[in-house]
Coordinates of C-alpha atoms and ligand atoms in Angstrom, one line a residue:
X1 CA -5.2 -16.8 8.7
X2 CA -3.0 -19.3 7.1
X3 CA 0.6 -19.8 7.6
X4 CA 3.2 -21.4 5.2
X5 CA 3.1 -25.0 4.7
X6 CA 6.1 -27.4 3.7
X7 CA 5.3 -28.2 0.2
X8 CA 5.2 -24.0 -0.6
X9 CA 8.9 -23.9 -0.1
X10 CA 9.7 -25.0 -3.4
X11 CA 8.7 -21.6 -4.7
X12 CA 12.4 -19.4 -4.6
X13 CA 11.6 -16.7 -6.0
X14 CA 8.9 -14.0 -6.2
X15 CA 7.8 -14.4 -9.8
X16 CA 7.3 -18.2 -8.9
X17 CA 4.9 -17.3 -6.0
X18 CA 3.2 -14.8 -7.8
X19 CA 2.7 -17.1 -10.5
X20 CA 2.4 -20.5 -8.8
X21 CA 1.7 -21.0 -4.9
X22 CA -1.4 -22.2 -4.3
X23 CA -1.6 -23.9 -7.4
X24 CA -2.7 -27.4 -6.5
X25 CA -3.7 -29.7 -9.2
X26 CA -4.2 -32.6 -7.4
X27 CA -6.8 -31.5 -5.1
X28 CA -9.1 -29.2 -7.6
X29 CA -9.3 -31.5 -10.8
X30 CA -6.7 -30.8 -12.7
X31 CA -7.9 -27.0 -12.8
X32 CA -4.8 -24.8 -14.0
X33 CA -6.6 -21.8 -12.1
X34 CA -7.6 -22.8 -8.0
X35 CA -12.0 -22.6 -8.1
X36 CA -13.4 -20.2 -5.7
X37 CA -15.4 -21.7 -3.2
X38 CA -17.9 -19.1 -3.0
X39 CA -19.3 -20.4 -0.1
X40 CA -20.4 -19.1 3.3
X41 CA -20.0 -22.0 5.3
X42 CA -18.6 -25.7 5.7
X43 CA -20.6 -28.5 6.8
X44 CA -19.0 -30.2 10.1
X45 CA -17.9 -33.7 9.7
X46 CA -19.9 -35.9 12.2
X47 CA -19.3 -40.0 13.2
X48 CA -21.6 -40.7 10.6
X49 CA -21.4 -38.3 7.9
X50 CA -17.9 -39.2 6.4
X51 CA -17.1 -35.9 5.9
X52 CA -13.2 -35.3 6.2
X53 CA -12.2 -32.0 8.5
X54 CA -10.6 -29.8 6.8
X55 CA -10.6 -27.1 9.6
X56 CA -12.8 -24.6 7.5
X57 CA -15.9 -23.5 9.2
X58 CA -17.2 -19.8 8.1
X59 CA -15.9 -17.5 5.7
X60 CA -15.5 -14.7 7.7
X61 CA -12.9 -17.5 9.9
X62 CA -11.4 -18.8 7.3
X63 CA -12.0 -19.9 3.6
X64 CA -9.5 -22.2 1.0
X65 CA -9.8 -19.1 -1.9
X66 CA -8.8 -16.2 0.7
X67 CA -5.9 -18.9 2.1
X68 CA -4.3 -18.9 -1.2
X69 CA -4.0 -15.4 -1.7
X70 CA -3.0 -15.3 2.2
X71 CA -0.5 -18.0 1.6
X72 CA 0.6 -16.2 -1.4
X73 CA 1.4 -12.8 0.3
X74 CA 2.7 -14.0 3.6
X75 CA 5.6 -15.5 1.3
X76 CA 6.3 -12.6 -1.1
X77 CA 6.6 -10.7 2.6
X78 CA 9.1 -13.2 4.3
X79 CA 6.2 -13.3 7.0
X80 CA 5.1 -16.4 8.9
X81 CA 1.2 -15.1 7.9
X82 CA -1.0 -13.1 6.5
X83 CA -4.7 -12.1 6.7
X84 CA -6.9 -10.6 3.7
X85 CA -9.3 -7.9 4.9
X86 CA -12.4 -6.3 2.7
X87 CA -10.6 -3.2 2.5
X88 CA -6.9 -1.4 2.9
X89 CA -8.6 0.6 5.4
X90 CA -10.1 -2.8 7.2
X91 CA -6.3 -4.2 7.4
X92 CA -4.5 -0.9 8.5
X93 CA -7.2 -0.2 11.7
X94 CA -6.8 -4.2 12.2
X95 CA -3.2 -4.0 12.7
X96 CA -3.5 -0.1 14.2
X97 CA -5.4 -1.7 17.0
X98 CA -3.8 -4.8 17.3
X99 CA -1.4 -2.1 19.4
X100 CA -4.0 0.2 20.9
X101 CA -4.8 0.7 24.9
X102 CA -6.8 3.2 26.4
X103 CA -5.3 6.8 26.5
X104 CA -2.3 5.4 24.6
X105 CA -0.1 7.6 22.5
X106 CA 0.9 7.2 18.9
X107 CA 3.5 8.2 16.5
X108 CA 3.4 8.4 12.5
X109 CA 4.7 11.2 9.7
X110 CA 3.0 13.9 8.5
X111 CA 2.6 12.0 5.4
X112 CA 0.5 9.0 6.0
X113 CA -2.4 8.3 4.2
X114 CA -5.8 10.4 4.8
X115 CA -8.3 8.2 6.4
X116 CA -5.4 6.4 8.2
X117 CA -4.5 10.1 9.9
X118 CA -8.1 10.5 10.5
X119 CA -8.3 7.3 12.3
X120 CA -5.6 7.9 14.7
X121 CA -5.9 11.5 15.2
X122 CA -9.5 12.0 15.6
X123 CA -11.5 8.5 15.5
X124 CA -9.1 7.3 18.2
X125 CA -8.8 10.3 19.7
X126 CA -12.5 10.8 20.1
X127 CA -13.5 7.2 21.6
X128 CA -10.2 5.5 23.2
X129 CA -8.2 8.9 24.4
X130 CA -5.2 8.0 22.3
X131 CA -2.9 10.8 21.4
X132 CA -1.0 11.0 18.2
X133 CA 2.2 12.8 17.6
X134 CA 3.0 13.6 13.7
X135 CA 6.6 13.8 13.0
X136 CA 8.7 14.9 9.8
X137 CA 9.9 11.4 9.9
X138 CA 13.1 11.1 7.4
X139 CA 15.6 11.3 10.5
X140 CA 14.8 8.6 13.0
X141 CA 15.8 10.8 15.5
X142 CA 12.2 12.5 15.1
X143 CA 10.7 9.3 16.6
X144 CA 12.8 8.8 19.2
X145 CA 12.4 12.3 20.6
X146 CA 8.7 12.1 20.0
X147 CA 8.1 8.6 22.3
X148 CA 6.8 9.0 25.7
X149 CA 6.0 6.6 28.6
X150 CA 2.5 5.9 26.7
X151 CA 3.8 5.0 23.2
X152 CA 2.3 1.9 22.4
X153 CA 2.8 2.3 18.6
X154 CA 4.9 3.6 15.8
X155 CA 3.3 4.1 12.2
X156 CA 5.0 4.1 9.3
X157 CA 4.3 4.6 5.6
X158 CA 7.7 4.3 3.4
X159 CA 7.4 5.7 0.5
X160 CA 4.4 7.7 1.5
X161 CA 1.7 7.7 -1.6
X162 CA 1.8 11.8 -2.1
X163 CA 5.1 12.8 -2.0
X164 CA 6.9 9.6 -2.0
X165 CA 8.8 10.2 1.7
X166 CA 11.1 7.6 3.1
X167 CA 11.6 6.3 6.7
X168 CA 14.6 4.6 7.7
X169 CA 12.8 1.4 8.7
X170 CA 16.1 -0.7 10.4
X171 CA 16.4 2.4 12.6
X172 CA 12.7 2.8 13.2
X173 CA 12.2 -0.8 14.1
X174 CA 15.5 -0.5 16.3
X175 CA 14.2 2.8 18.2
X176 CA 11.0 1.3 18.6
X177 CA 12.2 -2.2 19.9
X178 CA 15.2 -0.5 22.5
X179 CA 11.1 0.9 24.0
X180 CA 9.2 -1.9 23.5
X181 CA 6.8 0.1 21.1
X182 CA 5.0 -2.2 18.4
X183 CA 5.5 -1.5 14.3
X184 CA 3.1 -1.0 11.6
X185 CA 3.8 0.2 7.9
X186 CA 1.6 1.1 4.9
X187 CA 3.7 -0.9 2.3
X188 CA 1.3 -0.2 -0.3
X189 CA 3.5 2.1 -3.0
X190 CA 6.4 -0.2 -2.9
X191 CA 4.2 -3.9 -2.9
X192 CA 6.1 -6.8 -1.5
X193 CA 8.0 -7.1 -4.3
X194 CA 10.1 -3.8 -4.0
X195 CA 10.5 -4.0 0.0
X196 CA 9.9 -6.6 3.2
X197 CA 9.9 -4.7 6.2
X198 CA 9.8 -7.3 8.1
X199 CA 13.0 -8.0 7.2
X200 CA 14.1 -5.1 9.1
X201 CA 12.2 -5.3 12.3
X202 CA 8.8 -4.2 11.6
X203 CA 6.0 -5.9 13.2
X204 CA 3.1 -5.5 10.5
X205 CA 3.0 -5.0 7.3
X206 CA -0.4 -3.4 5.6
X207 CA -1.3 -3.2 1.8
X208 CA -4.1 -1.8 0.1
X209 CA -4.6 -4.6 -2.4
X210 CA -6.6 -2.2 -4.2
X211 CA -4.0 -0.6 -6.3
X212 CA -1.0 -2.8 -7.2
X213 CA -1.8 -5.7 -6.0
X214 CA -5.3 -6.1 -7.8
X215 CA -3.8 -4.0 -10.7
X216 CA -7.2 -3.6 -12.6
X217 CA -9.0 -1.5 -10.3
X218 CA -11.9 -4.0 -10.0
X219 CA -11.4 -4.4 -6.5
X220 CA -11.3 -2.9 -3.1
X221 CA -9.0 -5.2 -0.9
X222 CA -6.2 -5.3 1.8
X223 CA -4.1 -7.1 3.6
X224 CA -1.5 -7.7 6.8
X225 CA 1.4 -9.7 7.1
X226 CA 3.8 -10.4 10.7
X227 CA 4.3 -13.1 12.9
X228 CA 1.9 -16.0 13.0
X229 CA 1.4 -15.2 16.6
X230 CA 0.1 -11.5 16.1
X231 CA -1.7 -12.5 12.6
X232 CA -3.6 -15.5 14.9
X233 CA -4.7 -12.7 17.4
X234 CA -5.5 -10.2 14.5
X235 CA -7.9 -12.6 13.5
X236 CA -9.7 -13.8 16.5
X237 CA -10.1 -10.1 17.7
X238 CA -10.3 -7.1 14.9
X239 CA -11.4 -9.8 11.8
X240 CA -13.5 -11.4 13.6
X241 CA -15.3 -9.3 15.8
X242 CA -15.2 -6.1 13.2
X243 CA -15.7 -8.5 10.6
X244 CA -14.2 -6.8 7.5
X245 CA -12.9 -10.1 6.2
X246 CA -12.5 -10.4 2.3
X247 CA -14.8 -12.0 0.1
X248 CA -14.0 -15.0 -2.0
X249 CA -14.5 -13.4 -5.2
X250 CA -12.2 -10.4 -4.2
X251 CA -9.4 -13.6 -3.0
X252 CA -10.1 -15.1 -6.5
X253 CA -9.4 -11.7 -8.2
X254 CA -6.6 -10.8 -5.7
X255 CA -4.9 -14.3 -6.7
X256 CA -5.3 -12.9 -10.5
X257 CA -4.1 -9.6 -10.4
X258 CA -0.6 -11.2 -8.1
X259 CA -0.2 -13.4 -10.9
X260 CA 1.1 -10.9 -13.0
X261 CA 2.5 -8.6 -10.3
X262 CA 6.2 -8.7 -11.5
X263 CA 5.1 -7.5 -15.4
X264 CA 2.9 -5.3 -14.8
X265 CA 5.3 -3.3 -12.0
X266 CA 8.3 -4.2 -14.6
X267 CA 6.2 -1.8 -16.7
X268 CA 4.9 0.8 -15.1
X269 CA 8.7 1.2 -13.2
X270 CA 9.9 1.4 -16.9
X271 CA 7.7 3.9 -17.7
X272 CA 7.3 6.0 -14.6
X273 CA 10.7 6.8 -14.8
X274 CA 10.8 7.8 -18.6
X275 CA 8.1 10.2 -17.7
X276 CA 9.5 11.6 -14.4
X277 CA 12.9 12.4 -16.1
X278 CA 11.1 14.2 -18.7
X279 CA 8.9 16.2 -16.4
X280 CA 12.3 17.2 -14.7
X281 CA 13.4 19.0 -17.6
X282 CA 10.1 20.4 -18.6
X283 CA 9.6 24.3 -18.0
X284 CA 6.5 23.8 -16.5
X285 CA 7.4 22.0 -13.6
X286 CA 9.3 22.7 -10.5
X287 CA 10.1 19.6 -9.0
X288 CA 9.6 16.5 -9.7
X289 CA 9.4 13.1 -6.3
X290 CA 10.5 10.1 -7.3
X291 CA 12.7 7.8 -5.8
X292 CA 14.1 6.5 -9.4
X293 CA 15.5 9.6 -10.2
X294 CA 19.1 11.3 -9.2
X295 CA 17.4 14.6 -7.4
X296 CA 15.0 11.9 -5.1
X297 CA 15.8 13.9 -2.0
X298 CA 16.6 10.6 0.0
X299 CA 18.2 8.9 -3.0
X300 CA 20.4 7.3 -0.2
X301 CA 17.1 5.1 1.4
X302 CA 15.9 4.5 -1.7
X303 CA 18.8 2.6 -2.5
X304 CA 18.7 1.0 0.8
X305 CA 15.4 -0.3 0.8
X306 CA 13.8 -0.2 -2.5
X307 CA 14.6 -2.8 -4.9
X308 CA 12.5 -0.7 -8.0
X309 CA 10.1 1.9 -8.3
X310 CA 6.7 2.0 -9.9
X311 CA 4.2 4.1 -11.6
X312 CA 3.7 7.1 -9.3
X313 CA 5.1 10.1 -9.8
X314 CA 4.7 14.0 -7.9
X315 CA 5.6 16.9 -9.6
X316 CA 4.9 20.6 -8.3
X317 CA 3.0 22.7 -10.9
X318 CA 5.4 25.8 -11.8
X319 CA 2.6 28.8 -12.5
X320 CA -0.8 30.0 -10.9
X321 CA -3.3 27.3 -9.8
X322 CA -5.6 28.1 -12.7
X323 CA -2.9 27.2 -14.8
X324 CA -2.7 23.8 -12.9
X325 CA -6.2 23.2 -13.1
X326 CA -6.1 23.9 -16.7
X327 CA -3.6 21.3 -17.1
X328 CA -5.2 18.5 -15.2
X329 CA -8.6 19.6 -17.4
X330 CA -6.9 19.6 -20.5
X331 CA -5.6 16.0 -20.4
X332 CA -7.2 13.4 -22.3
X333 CA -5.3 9.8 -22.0
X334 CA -5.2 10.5 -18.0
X335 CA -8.2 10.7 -16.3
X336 CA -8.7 13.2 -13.0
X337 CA -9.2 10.6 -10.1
X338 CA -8.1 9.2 -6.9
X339 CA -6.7 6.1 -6.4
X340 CA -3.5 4.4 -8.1
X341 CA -2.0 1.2 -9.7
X342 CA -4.8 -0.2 -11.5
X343 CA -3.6 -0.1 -15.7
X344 CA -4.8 3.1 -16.2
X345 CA -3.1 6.7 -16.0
X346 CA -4.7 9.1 -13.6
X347 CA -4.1 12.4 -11.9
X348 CA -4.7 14.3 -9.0
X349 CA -4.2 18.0 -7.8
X350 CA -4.1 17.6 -3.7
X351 CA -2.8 21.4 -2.9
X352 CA -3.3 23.1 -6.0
X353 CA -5.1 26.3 -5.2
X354 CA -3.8 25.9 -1.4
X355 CA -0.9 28.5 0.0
X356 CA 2.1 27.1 1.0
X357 CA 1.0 27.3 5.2
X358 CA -2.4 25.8 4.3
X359 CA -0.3 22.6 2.9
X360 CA 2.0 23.0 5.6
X361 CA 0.5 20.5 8.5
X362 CA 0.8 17.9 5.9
X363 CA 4.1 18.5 4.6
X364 CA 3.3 18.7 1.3
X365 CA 4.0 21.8 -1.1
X366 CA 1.4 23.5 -2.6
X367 CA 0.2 23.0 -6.2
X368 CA 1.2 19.6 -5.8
X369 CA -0.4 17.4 -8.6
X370 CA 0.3 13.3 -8.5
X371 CA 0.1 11.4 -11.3
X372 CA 0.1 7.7 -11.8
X373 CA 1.5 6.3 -14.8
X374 CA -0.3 3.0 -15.9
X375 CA -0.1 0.5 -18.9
X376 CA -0.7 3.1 -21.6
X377 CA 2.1 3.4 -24.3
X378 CA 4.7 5.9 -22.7
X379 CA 5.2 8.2 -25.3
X380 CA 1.7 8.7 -25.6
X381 CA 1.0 9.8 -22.4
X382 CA 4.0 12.1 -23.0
X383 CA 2.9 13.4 -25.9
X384 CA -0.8 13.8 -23.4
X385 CA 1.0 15.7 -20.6
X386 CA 3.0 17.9 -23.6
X387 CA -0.2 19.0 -25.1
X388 CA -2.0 19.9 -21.9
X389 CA 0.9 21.7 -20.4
X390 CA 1.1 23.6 -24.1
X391 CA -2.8 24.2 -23.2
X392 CA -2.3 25.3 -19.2
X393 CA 0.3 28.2 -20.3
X394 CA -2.6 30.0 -22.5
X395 CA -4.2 30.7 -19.4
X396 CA -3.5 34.1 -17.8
X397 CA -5.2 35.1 -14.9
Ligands
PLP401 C1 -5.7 3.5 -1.2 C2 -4.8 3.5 0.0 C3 -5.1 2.9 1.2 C4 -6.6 2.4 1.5 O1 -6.9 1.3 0.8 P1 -8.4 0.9 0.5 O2 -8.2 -0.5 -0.1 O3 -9.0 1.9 -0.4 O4 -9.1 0.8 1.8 C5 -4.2 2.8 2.2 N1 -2.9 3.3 2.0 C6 -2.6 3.9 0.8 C7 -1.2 4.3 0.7 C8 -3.5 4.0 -0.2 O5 -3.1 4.6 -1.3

């Protein structure tokens, strides 16, 4: 856990935290790049052993590599602190049960990511006896009407990962506070470069810093940022205990992919909306989710609360689901796989083949295909999706 110090305040704006905080040139040599101190432990200074205390005694505490990168993201959130964890998943059920009691009662959208629904709805469930009611989400009102006397949490995810859905987080965070009911978001799609929720009254902020963050999918990391108060607890208890703290290498590559952050989103926001306006007016699609474009169905929050978009883009297949799988086969710059915001393009098919009630509990529309748009050169990947949805219409069963 490491909170902002003094000297980082001289870094304004994001680029110059992605690119800079931590640097320290002084104290490692001259090295333009921070070491990593691959190291499980610190020898403790003694009367005799002149070694100075730097307050660093295990890695799984507390290590200077993983502090950089926590320094680093704790400012590009506006938060007091962060803590890095070995996994999205290890962050989001830190800062999940940072707010849990026995038999408590939970509320989050339909939308949220899979293993995060999992954990609350049966994992939870199964062991602690906490409910979880699943709400549409996009009026505020839904939360409100969902909280009861046990609510101990609200759980957010804004824009959601599968079909981009938007929370009103000011009037979340307001409902929530009026009841005393903690605040956790997946911030993941828009990185803390497009939004700060804590700017609005959220308690905790989660990343998976295996997607944008990292950017080169060579790494499976995570993070949470809030108050130093909750980020100290968050530490001492669920890091600590659970012990999914990040490894030194993964804070080393973490440091690498933030520094080039703003570019690489620059690029795949430029990009992702070329293709998603061009999937709007291609006869093979339906409809296209993305907050970028005019038809966004909640345009208005998206220009509340996002400051740009990025590489992600869901479209719903317009013909039979063997015609969709044709498609996603038929690709050959995209690749069929899960995941996102590494420099490659990729695609998935979550409902294709399902009915429109089988996709129902999740609401999400059948034949639903996500794709992410990485560093490729756009018109190629145009010129991919144009072939295979030539390819997808020769099918006719
Ligand atoms: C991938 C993902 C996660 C989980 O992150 P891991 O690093 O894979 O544990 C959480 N939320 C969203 C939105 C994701 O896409």
């Amino acid at each position: 856990m490491s909170e902002l110090k003094p000297q980082d305040e001289k870094f304004r704006t994001k680029e110059d935290i992605c690119t800079h905080l931590g640097d320290e040139y002084a104290k490692f040599m001259g090295a333009i790049v921070p070491p990593i101190f691959q190291n499980s432990l610190f020898v403790k200074p003694t009367p005799k052993n002149g070694i100075p205390d730097t307050g660093f005694v295990y890695t799984r505490v507390s290590n200077p590599t993983i502090d950089i990168a926590e320094r680093k993201i704790a400012a590009l959130e506006g938060a007091e602190a962060a803590a890095c964890f070995s996994s999205g998943m290890g962050a989001i059920s830190a800062a999940i049960m940072h707010f849990i009691k026995k038999d408590c009662h939970v509320i989050a959208p339909h939308t949220i990511y899979g293993p995060t629904r999992t954990f609350l709805s049966e994992y939870l469930a199964d062991k602690f006896g906490v409910t979880c009611t699943f709400v549409h989400g996009s009026d505020p009102e839904d939360f409100r009407k969902a909280i009861r006397p046990e609510t101990t949490l609200i759980y957010l995810e804004s824009p959601s990962s599968l079909v981009l859905y938007m929370q009103d987080l000011k009037a979340i965070a307001d409902i929530a506070k009026e009841h005393g009911i903690g605040t956790v978001i997946d911030n993941s799609y828009a990185t803390p470069l497009h939004q700060n929720p804590i700017s609005y009254g959220i308690d905790l902020v989660c990343h998976t810093a295996s997607k944008y963050m990292g950017g080169h999918s060579d790494i499976v990391a995570g993070v949470v940022a809030g108050s130093a108060e909750m980020i100290e607890q968050i530490c001492k208890n669920e890091r600590e205990l659970y012990g999914a703290c990040m490894d030194p290498h993964q804070a080393w590559l973490l440091i690498r992919g933030l520094r080039s952050l703003p570019v690489r989103l620059r690029a795949h926001g430029e990009s992702g909306l070329k293709v998603a306006k061009w999937l709007e007016t291609h006869p093979c699609v339906d409809r296209v989710f993305y907050p970028g474009l005019d038809s966004y169905p909640q345009k208005e929050l998206a220009d509340r609360y996002l400051s740009g978009t990025n590489g992600l883009i869901s479209f719903v297949y317009k013909g039979t689901a063997a015609q969709a799988r044709e498609f996603v086969y038929s690709l050959k710059l995209f690749q069929f796989g899960v995941s996102w915001g590494g420099f490659e393009s990729l695609i998935v098919m979550p409902t294709v083949g399902m009915t429109d009630e089988e996709a129902a509990p999740f609401d999400v529309p059948a034949n639903l295909i996500r794709i992410h748009i990485g560093l490729e050169n756009v018109d190629s990947l145009i010129a991919d999706l144009d072939q295979a949805f030539e390819a997808s219409k020769k099918i006719t069963e």
